[in-house]
Amino acid sequence: RFNNIISNKIIEQNPEISLELKRIKFKYDIKNFNLFLETKKPNINFKSLEIPIENLKIYLNFISVLKTKPKIDKINIESKEIHIDQLKKIIIKTKPSSLNSLITNRVTKGKILINLELYIGDNLSLKDFIARGYVKEIDFKIDKSLIIRDIKFNFFADPSDILIKNAKGSMKGLLISDA
């Protein structure tokens, strides 16, 4: 019953998202005085495309739950490993950006895994975010004859910075590494 309430609330906020939750665990985070809901492998579709999520946690302000007006403080999303072809399909459905264009036009293969922490404000607005993860087996086409192959790196991003670590790749027999 609670799963349906959550799904309906999300659809009410954004009709382009459909959500099917399996089993929800309620847990209490003593350190942060929050209640959080956790579900594994939810079925999330955005504009009819499946979003590959491994784990989803929604942190609720405990006091707001007692007042019967729950306020979401934070959402943690752990993705499954996403193939670039699948990512391109999702990107096409979002707002255009330079990064989207770069991925769509220059990246020919690869995989990515993303862990997002979304900090939520009033009316479910996004206040802040932190993204971490890795990319691997990426082929990046600079032009027709120049391709950087088997790129891999770890990343960390927030609204002000992007940090790339442990970068490796190769181009025409030349090894590229940040080490």
PDB file of C-alpha atoms in Angstrom:
ATOM      1  CA  ARG A   1       0.000   0.000   0.000  1.00  0.00           C
ATOM      2  CA  PHE A   2       2.784   2.437   0.942  1.00  0.00           C
ATOM      3  CA  ASN A   3       4.597   1.635  -2.330  1.00  0.00           C
ATOM      4  CA  ASN A   4       1.577   2.851  -4.299  1.00  0.00           C
ATOM      5  CA  ILE A   5       1.377   6.068  -2.271  1.00  0.00           C
ATOM      6  CA  ILE A   6       5.027   6.862  -3.042  1.00  0.00           C
ATOM      7  CA  SER A   7       4.657   5.969  -6.729  1.00  0.00           C
ATOM      8  CA  ASN A   8       1.521   8.101  -7.088  1.00  0.00           C
ATOM      9  CA  LYS A   9       3.169  11.075  -5.333  1.00  0.00           C
ATOM     10  CA  ILE A  10       6.129  10.957  -7.737  1.00  0.00           C
ATOM     11  CA  ILE A  11       3.883  10.664 -10.801  1.00  0.00           C
ATOM     12  CA  GLU A  12       1.832  13.581  -9.464  1.00  0.00           C
ATOM     13  CA  GLN A  13       5.016  15.701  -9.307  1.00  0.00           C
ATOM     14  CA  ASN A  14       6.306  14.559 -12.719  1.00  0.00           C
ATOM     15  CA  PRO A  15       3.998  12.610 -15.053  1.00  0.00           C
ATOM     16  CA  GLU A  16       6.954  11.650 -17.296  1.00  0.00           C
ATOM     17  CA  ILE A  17       8.237   9.325 -14.557  1.00  0.00           C
ATOM     18  CA  SER A  18       6.730   5.978 -13.700  1.00  0.00           C
ATOM     19  CA  LEU A  19       7.893   4.087 -10.660  1.00  0.00           C
ATOM     20  CA  GLU A  20       7.288   0.568  -9.443  1.00  0.00           C
ATOM     21  CA  LEU A  21       8.760  -0.284  -6.079  1.00  0.00           C
ATOM     22  CA  LYS A  22       9.241  -3.810  -4.864  1.00  0.00           C
ATOM     23  CA  ARG A  23      10.029  -4.026  -1.171  1.00  0.00           C
ATOM     24  CA  ILE A  24      10.644  -0.919   0.928  1.00  0.00           C
ATOM     25  CA  LYS A  25      12.651  -1.063   4.144  1.00  0.00           C
ATOM     26  CA  PHE A  26      12.173   1.650   6.753  1.00  0.00           C
ATOM     27  CA  LYS A  27      15.296   2.461   8.727  1.00  0.00           C
ATOM     28  CA  TYR A  28      16.250   5.077  11.258  1.00  0.00           C
ATOM     29  CA  ASP A  29      19.533   6.964  10.916  1.00  0.00           C
ATOM     30  CA  ILE A  30      20.427   7.832  14.520  1.00  0.00           C
ATOM     31  CA  LYS A  31      23.472   9.914  13.554  1.00  0.00           C
ATOM     32  CA  ASN A  32      21.487  12.315  11.331  1.00  0.00           C
ATOM     33  CA  PHE A  33      18.139  11.946  13.142  1.00  0.00           C
ATOM     34  CA  ASN A  34      16.460  10.888   9.882  1.00  0.00           C
ATOM     35  CA  LEU A  35      14.143   8.163   8.780  1.00  0.00           C
ATOM     36  CA  PHE A  36      15.042   6.641   5.459  1.00  0.00           C
ATOM     37  CA  LEU A  37      13.306   4.381   3.028  1.00  0.00           C
ATOM     38  CA  GLU A  38      15.390   1.954   1.013  1.00  0.00           C
ATOM     39  CA  THR A  39      14.489  -0.213  -1.949  1.00  0.00           C
ATOM     40  CA  LYS A  40      16.613  -2.362  -4.212  1.00  0.00           C
ATOM     41  CA  LYS A  41      16.211  -2.556  -7.994  1.00  0.00           C
ATOM     42  CA  PRO A  42      13.160  -0.303  -8.393  1.00  0.00           C
ATOM     43  CA  ASN A  43      11.597  -0.110 -11.857  1.00  0.00           C
ATOM     44  CA  ILE A  44      11.927   3.542 -12.873  1.00  0.00           C
ATOM     45  CA  ASN A  45      10.974   4.790 -16.322  1.00  0.00           C
ATOM     46  CA  PHE A  46      11.600   8.312 -17.576  1.00  0.00           C
ATOM     47  CA  LYS A  47       9.761   9.200 -20.786  1.00  0.00           C
ATOM     48  CA  SER A  48       9.245   5.449 -21.410  1.00  0.00           C
ATOM     49  CA  LEU A  49      12.945   4.594 -20.971  1.00  0.00           C
ATOM     50  CA  GLU A  50      14.108   2.314 -18.162  1.00  0.00           C
ATOM     51  CA  ILE A  51      16.572   3.944 -15.772  1.00  0.00           C
ATOM     52  CA  PRO A  52      18.921   1.231 -14.411  1.00  0.00           C
ATOM     53  CA  ILE A  53      18.890   1.744 -10.640  1.00  0.00           C
ATOM     54  CA  GLU A  54      20.460  -0.725  -8.219  1.00  0.00           C
ATOM     55  CA  ASN A  55      19.533   0.950  -4.924  1.00  0.00           C
ATOM     56  CA  LEU A  56      17.400   3.929  -3.907  1.00  0.00           C
ATOM     57  CA  LYS A  57      17.339   5.609  -0.480  1.00  0.00           C
ATOM     58  CA  ILE A  58      15.043   8.473   0.442  1.00  0.00           C
ATOM     59  CA  TYR A  59      15.896  10.345   3.658  1.00  0.00           C
ATOM     60  CA  LEU A  60      12.976  11.983   5.437  1.00  0.00           C
ATOM     61  CA  ASN A  61      13.218  14.616   8.143  1.00  0.00           C
ATOM     62  CA  PHE A  62      12.062  12.715  11.244  1.00  0.00           C
ATOM     63  CA  ILE A  63      10.305  15.702  12.850  1.00  0.00           C
ATOM     64  CA  SER A  64       8.346  16.366   9.655  1.00  0.00           C
ATOM     65  CA  VAL A  65       7.155  12.741   9.628  1.00  0.00           C
ATOM     66  CA  LEU A  66       5.816  13.169  13.174  1.00  0.00           C
ATOM     67  CA  LYS A  67       3.937  16.275  12.031  1.00  0.00           C
ATOM     68  CA  THR A  68       2.355  14.200   9.188  1.00  0.00           C
ATOM     69  CA  LYS A  69       3.888  16.438   6.521  1.00  0.00           C
ATOM     70  CA  PRO A  70       6.960  14.407   5.445  1.00  0.00           C
ATOM     71  CA  LYS A  71       9.835  16.437   4.004  1.00  0.00           C
ATOM     72  CA  ILE A  72      12.474  14.741   1.863  1.00  0.00           C
ATOM     73  CA  ASP A  73      15.978  15.901   2.841  1.00  0.00           C
ATOM     74  CA  LYS A  74      18.107  13.735   0.576  1.00  0.00           C
ATOM     75  CA  ILE A  75      17.877  11.031  -2.074  1.00  0.00           C
ATOM     76  CA  ASN A  76      20.707   8.554  -2.755  1.00  0.00           C
ATOM     77  CA  ILE A  77      20.637   6.777  -6.092  1.00  0.00           C
ATOM     78  CA  GLU A  78      23.062   3.991  -6.970  1.00  0.00           C
ATOM     79  CA  SER A  79      22.939   3.012 -10.629  1.00  0.00           C
ATOM     80  CA  LYS A  80      23.648  -0.311 -12.185  1.00  0.00           C
ATOM     81  CA  GLU A  81      26.449  -0.312 -14.743  1.00  0.00           C
ATOM     82  CA  ILE A  82      25.032   1.563 -17.743  1.00  0.00           C
ATOM     83  CA  HIS A  83      26.161   0.916 -21.324  1.00  0.00           C
ATOM     84  CA  ILE A  84      26.779   4.054 -23.377  1.00  0.00           C
ATOM     85  CA  ASP A  85      24.068   3.145 -25.914  1.00  0.00           C
ATOM     86  CA  GLN A  86      21.531   3.039 -23.086  1.00  0.00           C
ATOM     87  CA  LEU A  87      22.861   6.336 -21.661  1.00  0.00           C
ATOM     88  CA  LYS A  88      22.548   8.010 -25.074  1.00  0.00           C
ATOM     89  CA  LYS A  89      18.858   7.032 -25.241  1.00  0.00           C
ATOM     90  CA  ILE A  90      18.280   8.616 -21.834  1.00  0.00           C
ATOM     91  CA  ILE A  91      20.276  11.755 -22.719  1.00  0.00           C
ATOM     92  CA  ILE A  92      18.229  12.348 -25.866  1.00  0.00           C
ATOM     93  CA  LYS A  93      15.106  12.645 -23.669  1.00  0.00           C
ATOM     94  CA  THR A  94      16.679  15.343 -21.428  1.00  0.00           C
ATOM     95  CA  LYS A  95      17.434  19.018 -21.972  1.00  0.00           C
ATOM     96  CA  PRO A  96      20.212  19.697 -24.506  1.00  0.00           C
ATOM     97  CA  SER A  97      23.642  20.541 -23.095  1.00  0.00           C
ATOM     98  CA  SER A  98      27.275  20.564 -24.212  1.00  0.00           C
ATOM     99  CA  LEU A  99      27.995  17.415 -22.169  1.00  0.00           C
ATOM    100  CA  ASN A 100      25.005  15.602 -23.712  1.00  0.00           C
ATOM    101  CA  SER A 101      26.166  16.587 -27.194  1.00  0.00           C
ATOM    102  CA  LEU A 102      29.724  15.434 -26.447  1.00  0.00           C
ATOM    103  CA  ILE A 103      28.551  12.015 -25.236  1.00  0.00           C
ATOM    104  CA  THR A 104      26.056  11.541 -28.061  1.00  0.00           C
ATOM    105  CA  ASN A 105      28.432  12.557 -30.870  1.00  0.00           C
ATOM    106  CA  ARG A 106      31.911  11.538 -29.662  1.00  0.00           C
ATOM    107  CA  VAL A 107      31.612   8.512 -27.359  1.00  0.00           C
ATOM    108  CA  THR A 108      31.228   5.307 -29.358  1.00  0.00           C
ATOM    109  CA  LYS A 109      31.290   2.626 -26.650  1.00  0.00           C
ATOM    110  CA  GLY A 110      31.790   2.148 -22.924  1.00  0.00           C
ATOM    111  CA  LYS A 111      30.164   1.765 -19.532  1.00  0.00           C
ATOM    112  CA  ILE A 112      29.435   4.087 -16.619  1.00  0.00           C
ATOM    113  CA  LEU A 113      28.345   3.663 -13.008  1.00  0.00           C
ATOM    114  CA  ILE A 114      26.979   6.640 -11.055  1.00  0.00           C
ATOM    115  CA  ASN A 115      26.126   7.198  -7.403  1.00  0.00           C
ATOM    116  CA  LEU A 116      24.138  10.388  -6.816  1.00  0.00           C
ATOM    117  CA  GLU A 117      23.332  12.226  -3.606  1.00  0.00           C
ATOM    118  CA  LEU A 118      20.548  14.721  -4.280  1.00  0.00           C
ATOM    119  CA  TYR A 119      19.827  17.305  -1.573  1.00  0.00           C
ATOM    120  CA  ILE A 120      16.202  18.388  -1.739  1.00  0.00           C
ATOM    121  CA  GLY A 121      14.695  21.754  -0.866  1.00  0.00           C
ATOM    122  CA  ASP A 122      11.129  22.958  -0.565  1.00  0.00           C
ATOM    123  CA  ASN A 123       8.604  21.726  -3.157  1.00  0.00           C
ATOM    124  CA  LEU A 124      11.016  18.924  -4.092  1.00  0.00           C
ATOM    125  CA  SER A 125      13.469  21.377  -5.696  1.00  0.00           C
ATOM    126  CA  LEU A 126      17.106  20.335  -6.076  1.00  0.00           C
ATOM    127  CA  LYS A 127      19.327  22.300  -3.650  1.00  0.00           C
ATOM    128  CA  ASP A 128      22.629  20.523  -4.226  1.00  0.00           C
ATOM    129  CA  PHE A 129      24.137  17.296  -5.521  1.00  0.00           C
ATOM    130  CA  ILE A 130      27.211  15.102  -5.335  1.00  0.00           C
ATOM    131  CA  ALA A 131      27.982  12.539  -8.044  1.00  0.00           C
ATOM    132  CA  ARG A 132      30.631   9.813  -7.886  1.00  0.00           C
ATOM    133  CA  GLY A 133      31.404   6.849 -10.042  1.00  0.00           C
ATOM    134  CA  TYR A 134      33.524   5.502 -12.823  1.00  0.00           C
ATOM    135  CA  VAL A 135      33.648   5.092 -16.569  1.00  0.00           C
ATOM    136  CA  LYS A 136      35.416   2.237 -18.318  1.00  0.00           C
ATOM    137  CA  GLU A 137      36.016   0.804 -21.776  1.00  0.00           C
ATOM    138  CA  ILE A 138      35.167   4.198 -23.333  1.00  0.00           C
ATOM    139  CA  ASP A 139      36.126   4.936 -26.930  1.00  0.00           C
ATOM    140  CA  PHE A 140      36.173   8.689 -27.657  1.00  0.00           C
ATOM    141  CA  LYS A 141      36.264   9.883 -31.275  1.00  0.00           C
ATOM    142  CA  ILE A 142      38.175  13.141 -31.714  1.00  0.00           C
ATOM    143  CA  ASP A 143      37.813  12.935 -35.515  1.00  0.00           C
ATOM    144  CA  LYS A 144      37.456  10.123 -38.073  1.00  0.00           C
ATOM    145  CA  SER A 145      41.048   8.933 -37.766  1.00  0.00           C
ATOM    146  CA  LEU A 146      41.826   9.870 -34.171  1.00  0.00           C
ATOM    147  CA  ILE A 147      40.197   7.808 -31.404  1.00  0.00           C
ATOM    148  CA  ILE A 148      41.204   7.484 -27.763  1.00  0.00           C
ATOM    149  CA  ARG A 149      40.444   3.888 -26.789  1.00  0.00           C
ATOM    150  CA  ASP A 150      39.721   2.035 -23.582  1.00  0.00           C
ATOM    151  CA  ILE A 151      39.439   5.169 -21.447  1.00  0.00           C
ATOM    152  CA  LYS A 152      38.762   4.571 -17.789  1.00  0.00           C
ATOM    153  CA  PHE A 153      38.651   6.879 -14.791  1.00  0.00           C
ATOM    154  CA  ASN A 154      36.944   7.564 -11.484  1.00  0.00           C
ATOM    155  CA  PHE A 155      35.094  10.841 -10.990  1.00  0.00           C
ATOM    156  CA  PHE A 156      33.623  13.068  -8.314  1.00  0.00           C
ATOM    157  CA  ALA A 157      31.389  16.032  -9.155  1.00  0.00           C
ATOM    158  CA  ASP A 158      29.396  18.698  -7.386  1.00  0.00           C
ATOM    159  CA  PRO A 159      27.890  21.941  -8.713  1.00  0.00           C
ATOM    160  CA  SER A 160      31.253  23.724  -8.652  1.00  0.00           C
ATOM    161  CA  ASP A 161      33.865  21.067  -9.516  1.00  0.00           C
ATOM    162  CA  ILE A 162      34.542  17.856 -11.381  1.00  0.00           C
ATOM    163  CA  LEU A 163      37.491  15.755 -10.209  1.00  0.00           C
ATOM    164  CA  ILE A 164      38.841  12.962 -12.425  1.00  0.00           C
ATOM    165  CA  LYS A 165      41.238  10.395 -10.930  1.00  0.00           C
ATOM    166  CA  ASN A 166      43.078   7.290 -12.124  1.00  0.00           C
ATOM    167  CA  ALA A 167      42.607   8.190 -15.803  1.00  0.00           C
ATOM    168  CA  LYS A 168      43.976   5.771 -18.405  1.00  0.00           C
ATOM    169  CA  GLY A 169      43.530   5.242 -22.130  1.00  0.00           C
ATOM    170  CA  SER A 170      45.427   4.702 -25.363  1.00  0.00           C
ATOM    171  CA  MET A 171      45.674   6.357 -28.764  1.00  0.00           C
ATOM    172  CA  LYS A 172      47.479   4.786 -31.728  1.00  0.00           C
ATOM    173  CA  GLY A 173      49.725   2.730 -29.457  1.00  0.00           C
ATOM    174  CA  LEU A 174      50.439   5.673 -27.113  1.00  0.00           C
ATOM    175  CA  LEU A 175      49.417   4.957 -23.508  1.00  0.00           C
ATOM    176  CA  ILE A 176      47.756   7.817 -21.631  1.00  0.00           C
ATOM    177  CA  SER A 177      47.751   7.860 -17.818  1.00  0.00           C
ATOM    178  CA  ASP A 178      47.570  10.353 -14.972  1.00  0.00           C
ATOM    179  CA  ALA A 179      50.003   8.290 -12.872  1.00  0.00           C
TER     180      ALA A 179
END
